[in-house]
């Protein structure tokens, strides 16, 4: 693992970060941002459920940047006590059944992925419509794809150096979308 | 019981109930396969290498002969380190692709340097982005049980074509 950047910024004079490194591929970056914005801000699944799943993904995939980010939308962001619930054993941490079902789907995607067994499928389908399941799954896998780039290109902060950082949710009014 | 009420044999079928997500996903996925993102042979080998690590038969069933990857190279992917049918650049791409699903924390400067030297920074970044997406796509196919269906395509995705 490297926390030394393995790629340069496309913008002269700037220290490399995920956005200015992806600026080497501006059209690809813009198409990703368009898709990610729709998933986050024009979807069916409530912000909180997606944010809990995103943080679970960040923790398990091991992204030192994403785990410290909180997406805020319309003044709403997850509490730090809820953010702390996404550790193993989250079933007993006060999350509701829909949030737990979302985390179980997230775990299926971020672990060693296999076709979900009928029991998990039933649990997820009891809490989400098919359209919502697809949205949540895309939200998670696009997060995985981004985290893999962040991690493999050494764009994470040094451990312990990044404070919790609130960012506008992709596609929200605050981003100018 | 599965996550979808119908069997699916493609990403197009999987996402068909969410056209608002399908269309931008198709645009993004198709863009990955443009030559200015990364060379076609590296993308094809990387895609199939990631799918091999995952054991994703639905992804492996998609083949693109025009990418410049021979049948022998595809057949050798499970033991690519011992095979002599790859160029040094292809081997560098495979070393990176192999780590993307589960060993992403192990990527080092030694993995990146030969790619950067041969491809330049923009296409190296493009290859990383593509491999991250291939990993994510295999995960989606596997968890949703997308059924393998043999397809011979010019490229794995195009804006005007259904997502395989």
mmCIF file of C-alpha atoms in Angstrom:
data_model
loop_
_atom_site.group_PDB
_atom_site.id
_atom_site.type_symbol
_atom_site.label_atom_id
_atom_site.label_comp_id
_atom_site.label_asym_id
_atom_site.label_seq_id
_atom_site.Cartn_x
_atom_site.Cartn_y
_atom_site.Cartn_z
ATOM 1 C CA UNK A 1 0.000 0.000 0.000
ATOM 2 C CA UNK A 2 1.170 3.501 -0.778
ATOM 3 C CA UNK A 3 -0.019 6.811 0.576
ATOM 4 C CA UNK A 4 2.563 8.432 -1.655
ATOM 5 C CA UNK A 5 0.810 9.564 -4.823
ATOM 6 C CA UNK A 6 1.619 7.317 -7.767
ATOM 7 C CA UNK A 7 0.118 9.760 -10.266
ATOM 8 C CA UNK A 8 0.525 13.468 -10.847
ATOM 9 C CA UNK A 9 -2.028 16.237 -10.948
ATOM 10 C CA UNK A 10 -3.138 17.265 -14.400
ATOM 11 C CA UNK A 11 -3.205 20.819 -13.104
ATOM 12 C CA UNK A 12 0.282 22.269 -12.778
ATOM 13 C CA UNK A 13 1.243 23.345 -9.289
ATOM 14 C CA UNK A 14 -1.461 21.384 -7.493
ATOM 15 C CA UNK A 15 -0.787 18.474 -5.171
ATOM 16 C CA UNK A 16 -2.410 15.345 -6.596
ATOM 17 C CA UNK A 17 -5.914 14.504 -5.440
ATOM 18 C CA UNK A 18 -8.617 12.353 -6.944
ATOM 19 C CA UNK A 19 -10.221 15.126 -9.004
ATOM 20 C CA UNK A 20 -7.087 16.666 -10.477
ATOM 21 C CA UNK A 21 -5.583 13.247 -11.233
ATOM 22 C CA UNK A 22 -8.784 12.242 -13.009
ATOM 23 C CA UNK A 23 -8.435 15.495 -14.935
ATOM 24 C CA UNK A 24 -5.949 13.556 -17.070
ATOM 25 C CA UNK A 25 -9.108 11.892 -18.414
ATOM 26 C CA UNK A 26 -11.594 14.779 -18.295
ATOM 27 C CA UNK A 27 -14.321 13.210 -20.416
ATOM 28 C CA UNK A 28 -14.215 9.981 -18.447
ATOM 29 C CA UNK A 29 -14.258 11.941 -15.188
ATOM 30 C CA UNK A 30 -17.215 14.030 -16.305
ATOM 31 C CA UNK A 31 -19.238 10.996 -17.396
ATOM 32 C CA UNK A 32 -18.569 9.319 -14.067
ATOM 33 C CA UNK A 33 -19.531 12.455 -12.168
ATOM 34 C CA UNK A 34 -22.755 12.711 -14.197
ATOM 35 C CA UNK A 35 -23.718 9.135 -13.362
ATOM 36 C CA UNK A 36 -22.691 9.396 -9.718
ATOM 37 C CA UNK A 37 -24.667 12.611 -9.324
ATOM 38 C CA UNK A 38 -27.827 10.995 -10.683
ATOM 39 C CA UNK A 39 -27.418 7.978 -8.405
ATOM 40 C CA UNK A 40 -26.978 10.192 -5.358
ATOM 41 C CA UNK A 41 -29.330 13.058 -5.994
ATOM 42 C CA UNK A 42 -32.080 11.999 -8.376
ATOM 43 C CA UNK A 43 -32.770 8.569 -7.019
ATOM 44 C CA UNK A 44 -35.407 6.724 -5.035
ATOM 45 C CA UNK A 45 -33.410 5.583 -2.022
ATOM 46 C CA UNK A 46 -33.159 8.026 0.843
ATOM 47 C CA UNK A 47 -29.850 9.795 1.412
ATOM 48 C CA UNK A 48 -29.223 8.296 4.839
ATOM 49 C CA UNK A 49 -29.397 4.676 3.659
ATOM 50 C CA UNK A 50 -26.986 5.346 0.816
ATOM 51 C CA UNK A 51 -24.623 7.210 3.118
ATOM 52 C CA UNK A 52 -24.574 4.357 5.646
ATOM 53 C CA UNK A 53 -23.811 1.902 2.846
ATOM 54 C CA UNK A 54 -21.112 4.194 1.429
ATOM 55 C CA UNK A 55 -19.398 4.386 4.809
ATOM 56 C CA UNK A 56 -19.586 0.611 5.268
ATOM 57 C CA UNK A 57 -17.997 0.222 1.850
ATOM 58 C CA UNK A 58 -15.273 2.754 2.673
ATOM 59 C CA UNK A 59 -14.477 0.983 5.915
ATOM 60 C CA UNK A 60 -14.307 -2.523 4.458
ATOM 61 C CA UNK A 61 -12.541 -1.580 1.228
ATOM 62 C CA UNK A 62 -10.144 0.437 3.354
ATOM 63 C CA UNK A 63 -10.359 3.882 1.796
ATOM 64 C CA UNK A 64 -8.844 6.356 4.248
ATOM 65 C CA UNK A 65 -10.311 9.282 2.312
ATOM 66 C CA UNK A 66 -13.907 8.111 1.848
ATOM 67 C CA UNK A 67 -14.258 6.882 5.418
ATOM 68 C CA UNK A 68 -13.611 10.437 6.645
ATOM 69 C CA UNK A 69 -16.034 12.111 4.228
ATOM 70 C CA UNK A 70 -19.677 12.838 5.033
ATOM 71 C CA UNK A 71 -22.035 13.719 2.199
ATOM 72 C CA UNK A 72 -24.432 16.508 3.177
ATOM 73 C CA UNK A 73 -27.670 17.069 1.320
ATOM 74 C CA UNK A 74 -30.218 19.786 2.060
ATOM 75 C CA UNK A 75 -28.598 20.308 5.424
ATOM 76 C CA UNK A 76 -28.872 16.616 6.266
ATOM 77 C CA UNK A 77 -25.854 14.510 7.091
ATOM 78 C CA UNK A 78 -25.349 11.370 9.070
ATOM 79 C CA UNK A 79 -24.518 11.727 12.760
ATOM 80 C CA UNK A 80 -21.139 10.558 13.953
ATOM 81 C CA UNK A 81 -22.797 8.034 16.244
ATOM 82 C CA UNK A 82 -24.584 6.527 13.239
ATOM 83 C CA UNK A 83 -21.401 6.642 11.175
ATOM 84 C CA UNK A 84 -19.777 4.593 13.921
ATOM 85 C CA UNK A 85 -22.471 1.890 13.518
ATOM 86 C CA UNK A 86 -21.128 0.497 10.262
ATOM 87 C CA UNK A 87 -18.628 -1.783 11.969
ATOM 88 C CA UNK A 88 -19.089 -5.556 12.020
ATOM 89 C CA UNK A 89 -22.061 -6.433 14.189
ATOM 90 C CA UNK A 90 -24.079 -3.480 12.907
ATOM 91 C CA UNK A 91 -27.296 -5.462 13.386
ATOM 92 C CA UNK A 92 -27.302 -4.567 17.071
ATOM 93 C CA UNK A 93 -26.430 -0.906 16.729
ATOM 94 C CA UNK A 94 -29.869 0.663 16.476
ATOM 95 C CA UNK A 95 -30.172 0.875 12.720
ATOM 96 C CA UNK A 96 -33.603 0.111 11.284
ATOM 97 C CA UNK A 97 -34.457 -2.985 9.231
ATOM 98 C CA UNK A 98 -34.196 -1.194 5.896
ATOM 99 C CA UNK A 99 -30.765 0.191 6.732
ATOM 100 C CA UNK A 100 -29.582 -3.234 7.869
ATOM 101 C CA UNK A 101 -30.908 -4.839 4.686
ATOM 102 C CA UNK A 102 -29.036 -2.184 2.705
ATOM 103 C CA UNK A 103 -25.851 -3.002 4.593
ATOM 104 C CA UNK A 104 -26.302 -6.717 3.960
ATOM 105 C CA UNK A 105 -26.578 -6.000 0.230
ATOM 106 C CA UNK A 106 -23.534 -3.750 0.506
ATOM 107 C CA UNK A 107 -21.557 -6.504 2.212
ATOM 108 C CA UNK A 108 -22.476 -8.923 -0.574
ATOM 109 C CA UNK A 109 -21.072 -6.498 -3.132
ATOM 110 C CA UNK A 110 -17.893 -5.482 -1.346
ATOM 111 C CA UNK A 111 -16.785 -8.872 -0.010
ATOM 112 C CA UNK A 112 -16.026 -11.898 -2.158
ATOM 113 C CA UNK A 113 -19.078 -11.500 -4.374
ATOM 114 C CA UNK A 114 -21.380 -14.433 -5.087
ATOM 115 C CA UNK A 115 -24.997 -14.626 -6.157
ATOM 116 C CA UNK A 116 -27.009 -13.747 -3.082
ATOM 117 C CA UNK A 117 -28.723 -16.658 -1.393
ATOM 118 C CA UNK A 118 -32.522 -16.761 -1.281
ATOM 119 C CA UNK A 119 -32.616 -15.710 2.368
ATOM 120 C CA UNK A 120 -30.666 -12.531 1.764
ATOM 121 C CA UNK A 121 -32.590 -11.832 -1.424
ATOM 122 C CA UNK A 122 -35.851 -12.103 0.505
ATOM 123 C CA UNK A 123 -34.577 -9.826 3.262
ATOM 124 C CA UNK A 124 -33.484 -7.180 0.754
ATOM 125 C CA UNK A 125 -36.629 -7.474 -1.381
ATOM 126 C CA UNK A 126 -38.846 -7.048 1.681
ATOM 127 C CA UNK A 127 -37.250 -3.662 2.321
ATOM 128 C CA UNK A 128 -36.557 -2.341 -1.177
ATOM 129 C CA UNK A 129 -38.240 -2.387 -4.562
ATOM 130 C CA UNK A 130 -36.221 -3.765 -7.457
ATOM 131 C CA UNK A 131 -35.675 -0.233 -8.726
ATOM 132 C CA UNK A 132 -34.309 0.788 -5.341
ATOM 133 C CA UNK A 133 -32.084 -2.288 -5.107
ATOM 134 C CA UNK A 134 -30.486 -1.454 -8.437
ATOM 135 C CA UNK A 135 -29.914 2.144 -7.384
ATOM 136 C CA UNK A 136 -28.315 1.171 -4.091
ATOM 137 C CA UNK A 137 -26.168 -1.461 -5.800
ATOM 138 C CA UNK A 138 -24.943 1.042 -8.396
ATOM 139 C CA UNK A 139 -24.220 3.526 -5.645
ATOM 140 C CA UNK A 140 -22.081 0.931 -3.878
ATOM 141 C CA UNK A 141 -20.184 -0.374 -6.902
ATOM 142 C CA UNK A 142 -19.421 3.100 -8.222
ATOM 143 C CA UNK A 143 -18.065 3.843 -4.777
ATOM 144 C CA UNK A 144 -15.918 0.707 -4.960
ATOM 145 C CA UNK A 145 -14.582 1.717 -8.370
ATOM 146 C CA UNK A 146 -13.624 5.156 -7.068
ATOM 147 C CA UNK A 147 -12.054 3.814 -3.904
ATOM 148 C CA UNK A 148 -9.957 1.354 -5.884
ATOM 149 C CA UNK A 149 -8.526 4.232 -7.927
ATOM 150 C CA UNK A 150 -7.913 6.325 -4.813
ATOM 151 C CA UNK A 151 -6.155 3.507 -3.016
ATOM 152 C CA UNK A 152 -4.122 2.048 -5.870
ATOM 153 C CA UNK A 153 -2.877 5.455 -6.994
ATOM 154 C CA UNK A 154 -1.850 6.373 -3.445
ATOM 155 C CA UNK A 155 -4.268 9.293 -3.192
ATOM 156 C CA UNK A 156 -5.419 8.540 0.335
ATOM 157 C CA UNK A 157 -4.261 10.725 3.201
ATOM 158 C CA UNK A 158 -1.662 9.407 5.588
ATOM 159 C CA UNK A 159 -3.452 7.466 8.336
ATOM 160 C CA UNK A 160 -4.686 9.719 11.093
ATOM 161 C CA UNK A 161 -4.102 12.964 9.199
ATOM 162 C CA UNK A 162 -7.570 13.610 7.728
ATOM 163 C CA UNK A 163 -10.308 15.138 9.847
ATOM 164 C CA UNK A 164 -13.965 14.325 9.232
ATOM 165 C CA UNK A 165 -14.843 16.394 6.181
ATOM 166 C CA UNK A 166 -18.337 17.378 5.085
ATOM 167 C CA UNK A 167 -18.802 17.593 1.314
ATOM 168 C CA UNK A 168 -21.896 18.391 -0.713
ATOM 169 C CA UNK A 169 -23.615 15.291 -2.035
ATOM 170 C CA UNK A 170 -22.761 14.633 -5.701
ATOM 171 C CA UNK A 171 -25.388 16.234 -7.870
ATOM 172 C CA UNK A 172 -26.885 18.320 -5.088
ATOM 173 C CA UNK A 173 -27.647 21.992 -5.507
ATOM 174 C CA UNK A 174 -24.621 22.805 -3.389
ATOM 175 C CA UNK A 175 -22.331 21.316 -6.053
ATOM 176 C CA UNK A 176 -23.786 23.622 -8.675
ATOM 177 C CA UNK A 177 -25.296 20.655 -10.552
ATOM 178 C CA UNK B 1 -35.726 -16.045 -4.750
ATOM 179 C CA UNK B 2 -33.263 -13.561 -6.250
ATOM 180 C CA UNK B 3 -32.774 -9.805 -6.259
ATOM 181 C CA UNK B 4 -34.630 -9.367 -9.528
ATOM 182 C CA UNK B 5 -38.014 -10.757 -10.431
ATOM 183 C CA UNK B 6 -36.721 -11.987 -13.789
ATOM 184 C CA UNK B 7 -33.634 -13.803 -15.059
ATOM 185 C CA UNK B 8 -31.066 -11.438 -16.547
ATOM 186 C CA UNK B 9 -28.238 -12.197 -18.948
ATOM 187 C CA UNK B 10 -26.795 -8.716 -19.442
ATOM 188 C CA UNK B 11 -26.271 -5.400 -17.715
ATOM 189 C CA UNK B 12 -28.815 -3.969 -20.133
ATOM 190 C CA UNK B 13 -31.447 -6.395 -18.884
ATOM 191 C CA UNK B 14 -30.442 -5.897 -15.279
ATOM 192 C CA UNK B 15 -30.743 -2.125 -15.419
ATOM 193 C CA UNK B 16 -33.728 -2.046 -17.765
ATOM 194 C CA UNK B 17 -36.112 -1.040 -14.994
ATOM 195 C CA UNK B 18 -33.970 2.044 -14.314
ATOM 196 C CA UNK B 19 -33.494 3.748 -17.681
ATOM 197 C CA UNK B 20 -32.491 6.918 -15.835
ATOM 198 C CA UNK B 21 -29.426 5.046 -14.586
ATOM 199 C CA UNK B 22 -28.909 2.766 -17.577
ATOM 200 C CA UNK B 23 -28.347 5.551 -20.101
ATOM 201 C CA UNK B 24 -25.600 7.424 -18.214
ATOM 202 C CA UNK B 25 -24.045 4.124 -17.166
ATOM 203 C CA UNK B 26 -23.886 3.047 -20.794
ATOM 204 C CA UNK B 27 -22.234 6.344 -21.767
ATOM 205 C CA UNK B 28 -19.659 6.022 -19.019
ATOM 206 C CA UNK B 29 -18.911 2.342 -19.598
ATOM 207 C CA UNK B 30 -18.601 2.844 -23.335
ATOM 208 C CA UNK B 31 -16.159 5.730 -22.864
ATOM 209 C CA UNK B 32 -13.792 3.431 -20.982
ATOM 210 C CA UNK B 33 -13.106 1.547 -24.194
ATOM 211 C CA UNK B 34 -11.943 4.541 -26.218
ATOM 212 C CA UNK B 35 -8.320 4.343 -27.320
ATOM 213 C CA UNK B 36 -7.320 7.531 -25.536
ATOM 214 C CA UNK B 37 -8.267 5.920 -22.216
ATOM 215 C CA UNK B 38 -5.944 2.927 -22.654
ATOM 216 C CA UNK B 39 -4.827 0.563 -25.439
ATOM 217 C CA UNK B 40 -7.497 -1.939 -26.436
ATOM 218 C CA UNK B 41 -5.370 -5.012 -25.736
ATOM 219 C CA UNK B 42 -4.583 -3.854 -22.194
ATOM 220 C CA UNK B 43 -8.240 -3.116 -21.530
ATOM 221 C CA UNK B 44 -9.305 -6.504 -22.852
ATOM 222 C CA UNK B 45 -6.649 -8.424 -20.942
ATOM 223 C CA UNK B 46 -7.356 -6.385 -17.819
ATOM 224 C CA UNK B 47 -11.113 -6.957 -18.081
ATOM 225 C CA UNK B 48 -10.682 -10.702 -18.521
ATOM 226 C CA UNK B 49 -7.996 -10.926 -15.823
ATOM 227 C CA UNK B 50 -10.236 -9.221 -13.272
ATOM 228 C CA UNK B 51 -13.084 -11.529 -14.312
ATOM 229 C CA UNK B 52 -10.790 -14.538 -13.934
ATOM 230 C CA UNK B 53 -9.846 -13.525 -10.385
ATOM 231 C CA UNK B 54 -13.540 -13.139 -9.552
ATOM 232 C CA UNK B 55 -14.573 -16.291 -11.415
ATOM 233 C CA UNK B 56 -17.150 -14.166 -13.219
ATOM 234 C CA UNK B 57 -18.392 -16.371 -16.049
ATOM 235 C CA UNK B 58 -20.806 -13.721 -17.315
ATOM 236 C CA UNK B 59 -17.916 -11.319 -17.926
ATOM 237 C CA UNK B 60 -15.654 -14.016 -19.330
ATOM 238 C CA UNK B 61 -18.345 -14.968 -21.851
ATOM 239 C CA UNK B 62 -17.891 -11.591 -23.555
ATOM 240 C CA UNK B 63 -15.067 -11.597 -26.079
ATOM 241 C CA UNK B 64 -13.729 -8.899 -28.354
ATOM 242 C CA UNK B 65 -11.432 -10.346 -31.017
ATOM 243 C CA UNK B 66 -10.718 -6.929 -32.449
ATOM 244 C CA UNK B 67 -8.929 -5.840 -29.282
ATOM 245 C CA UNK B 68 -5.747 -7.560 -30.391
ATOM 246 C CA UNK B 69 -5.728 -10.313 -27.798
ATOM 247 C CA UNK B 70 -5.205 -13.840 -29.120
ATOM 248 C CA UNK B 71 -7.128 -16.918 -28.037
ATOM 249 C CA UNK B 72 -3.862 -18.275 -26.627
ATOM 250 C CA UNK B 73 -3.448 -15.182 -24.484
ATOM 251 C CA UNK B 74 -6.965 -15.500 -23.152
ATOM 252 C CA UNK B 75 -6.519 -19.184 -22.443
ATOM 253 C CA UNK B 76 -3.292 -18.497 -20.528
ATOM 254 C CA UNK B 77 -4.802 -15.881 -18.215
ATOM 255 C CA UNK B 78 -5.246 -18.160 -15.169
ATOM 256 C CA UNK B 79 -1.460 -18.817 -15.252
ATOM 257 C CA UNK B 80 -0.277 -15.660 -16.989
ATOM 258 C CA UNK B 81 2.885 -15.298 -14.903
ATOM 259 C CA UNK B 82 4.225 -18.579 -16.266
ATOM 260 C CA UNK B 83 3.114 -17.936 -19.846
ATOM 261 C CA UNK B 84 5.411 -16.466 -22.508
ATOM 262 C CA UNK B 85 2.731 -15.109 -24.817
ATOM 263 C CA UNK B 86 2.471 -11.579 -23.384
ATOM 264 C CA UNK B 87 4.528 -8.454 -23.984
ATOM 265 C CA UNK B 88 6.214 -6.725 -21.069
ATOM 266 C CA UNK B 89 3.572 -3.993 -21.154
ATOM 267 C CA UNK B 90 0.759 -6.536 -21.133
ATOM 268 C CA UNK B 91 2.391 -8.259 -18.175
ATOM 269 C CA UNK B 92 2.564 -4.953 -16.314
ATOM 270 C CA UNK B 93 -1.128 -4.396 -16.949
ATOM 271 C CA UNK B 94 -1.967 -7.930 -15.836
ATOM 272 C CA UNK B 95 0.028 -7.511 -12.625
ATOM 273 C CA UNK B 96 -2.071 -4.476 -11.817
ATOM 274 C CA UNK B 97 -5.360 -6.050 -12.902
ATOM 275 C CA UNK B 98 -4.719 -9.113 -10.776
ATOM 276 C CA UNK B 99 -4.462 -6.961 -7.645
ATOM 277 C CA UNK B 100 -7.541 -4.844 -8.280
ATOM 278 C CA UNK B 101 -10.261 -7.177 -6.878
ATOM 279 C CA UNK B 102 -8.769 -8.115 -3.500
ATOM 280 C CA UNK B 103 -5.143 -6.972 -3.265
ATOM 281 C CA UNK B 104 -5.598 -3.306 -4.085
ATOM 282 C CA UNK B 105 -3.596 -2.278 -1.022
ATOM 283 C CA UNK B 106 -0.530 -3.973 -2.471
ATOM 284 C CA UNK B 107 -0.070 -1.773 -5.554
ATOM 285 C CA UNK B 108 3.339 -0.104 -5.522
ATOM 286 C CA UNK B 109 5.434 2.290 -7.580
ATOM 287 C CA UNK B 110 7.023 -0.788 -9.183
ATOM 288 C CA UNK B 111 3.601 -1.714 -10.563
ATOM 289 C CA UNK B 112 2.917 1.736 -11.923
ATOM 290 C CA UNK B 113 6.296 2.777 -13.311
ATOM 291 C CA UNK B 114 6.381 0.557 -16.416
ATOM 292 C CA UNK B 115 2.853 1.574 -17.315
ATOM 293 C CA UNK B 116 3.563 5.264 -16.899
ATOM 294 C CA UNK B 117 6.737 4.998 -18.946
ATOM 295 C CA UNK B 118 5.014 3.217 -21.822
ATOM 296 C CA UNK B 119 1.615 4.892 -21.788
ATOM 297 C CA UNK B 120 2.177 8.328 -20.286
ATOM 298 C CA UNK B 121 0.200 9.692 -17.365
ATOM 299 C CA UNK B 122 -3.254 10.143 -18.954
ATOM 300 C CA UNK B 123 -3.540 6.604 -20.291
ATOM 301 C CA UNK B 124 -2.070 5.145 -17.098
ATOM 302 C CA UNK B 125 -4.763 6.913 -15.113
ATOM 303 C CA UNK B 126 -7.286 5.718 -17.677
ATOM 304 C CA UNK B 127 -6.194 2.119 -17.210
ATOM 305 C CA UNK B 128 -6.549 2.391 -13.427
ATOM 306 C CA UNK B 129 -10.057 3.809 -13.790
ATOM 307 C CA UNK B 130 -11.003 1.056 -16.223
ATOM 308 C CA UNK B 131 -9.710 -1.710 -13.971
ATOM 309 C CA UNK B 132 -11.602 -0.278 -11.013
ATOM 310 C CA UNK B 133 -14.761 -0.295 -13.090
ATOM 311 C CA UNK B 134 -14.151 -3.863 -14.294
ATOM 312 C CA UNK B 135 -13.856 -5.003 -10.682
ATOM 313 C CA UNK B 136 -17.066 -3.189 -9.791
ATOM 314 C CA UNK B 137 -18.898 -4.600 -12.810
ATOM 315 C CA UNK B 138 -17.940 -8.184 -11.990
ATOM 316 C CA UNK B 139 -19.236 -7.660 -8.467
ATOM 317 C CA UNK B 140 -22.561 -6.439 -9.838
ATOM 318 C CA UNK B 141 -22.873 -9.365 -12.263
ATOM 319 C CA UNK B 142 -22.036 -11.931 -9.582
ATOM 320 C CA UNK B 143 -24.274 -10.651 -6.799
ATOM 321 C CA UNK B 144 -27.257 -10.279 -9.142
ATOM 322 C CA UNK B 145 -26.568 -13.637 -10.770
ATOM 323 C CA UNK B 146 -26.291 -12.286 -14.304
ATOM 324 C CA UNK B 147 -26.277 -15.409 -16.449
ATOM 325 C CA UNK B 148 -23.354 -16.041 -18.809
ATOM 326 C CA UNK B 149 -24.202 -15.615 -22.472
ATOM 327 C CA UNK B 150 -21.530 -15.971 -25.103
ATOM 328 C CA UNK B 151 -21.090 -12.781 -27.072
ATOM 329 C CA UNK B 152 -18.517 -11.836 -29.706
ATOM 330 C CA UNK B 153 -18.390 -8.051 -29.895
ATOM 331 C CA UNK B 154 -16.281 -5.363 -31.532
ATOM 332 C CA UNK B 155 -15.839 -3.876 -28.067
ATOM 333 C CA UNK B 156 -17.366 -4.621 -24.654
ATOM 334 C CA UNK B 157 -19.555 -1.527 -24.699
ATOM 335 C CA UNK B 158 -20.635 1.173 -27.101
ATOM 336 C CA UNK B 159 -22.990 4.108 -26.640
ATOM 337 C CA UNK B 160 -25.387 2.923 -29.325
ATOM 338 C CA UNK B 161 -25.405 -0.725 -28.276
ATOM 339 C CA UNK B 162 -27.070 -2.532 -25.385
ATOM 340 C CA UNK B 163 -24.739 -3.179 -22.484
ATOM 341 C CA UNK B 164 -23.690 -6.863 -22.628
#
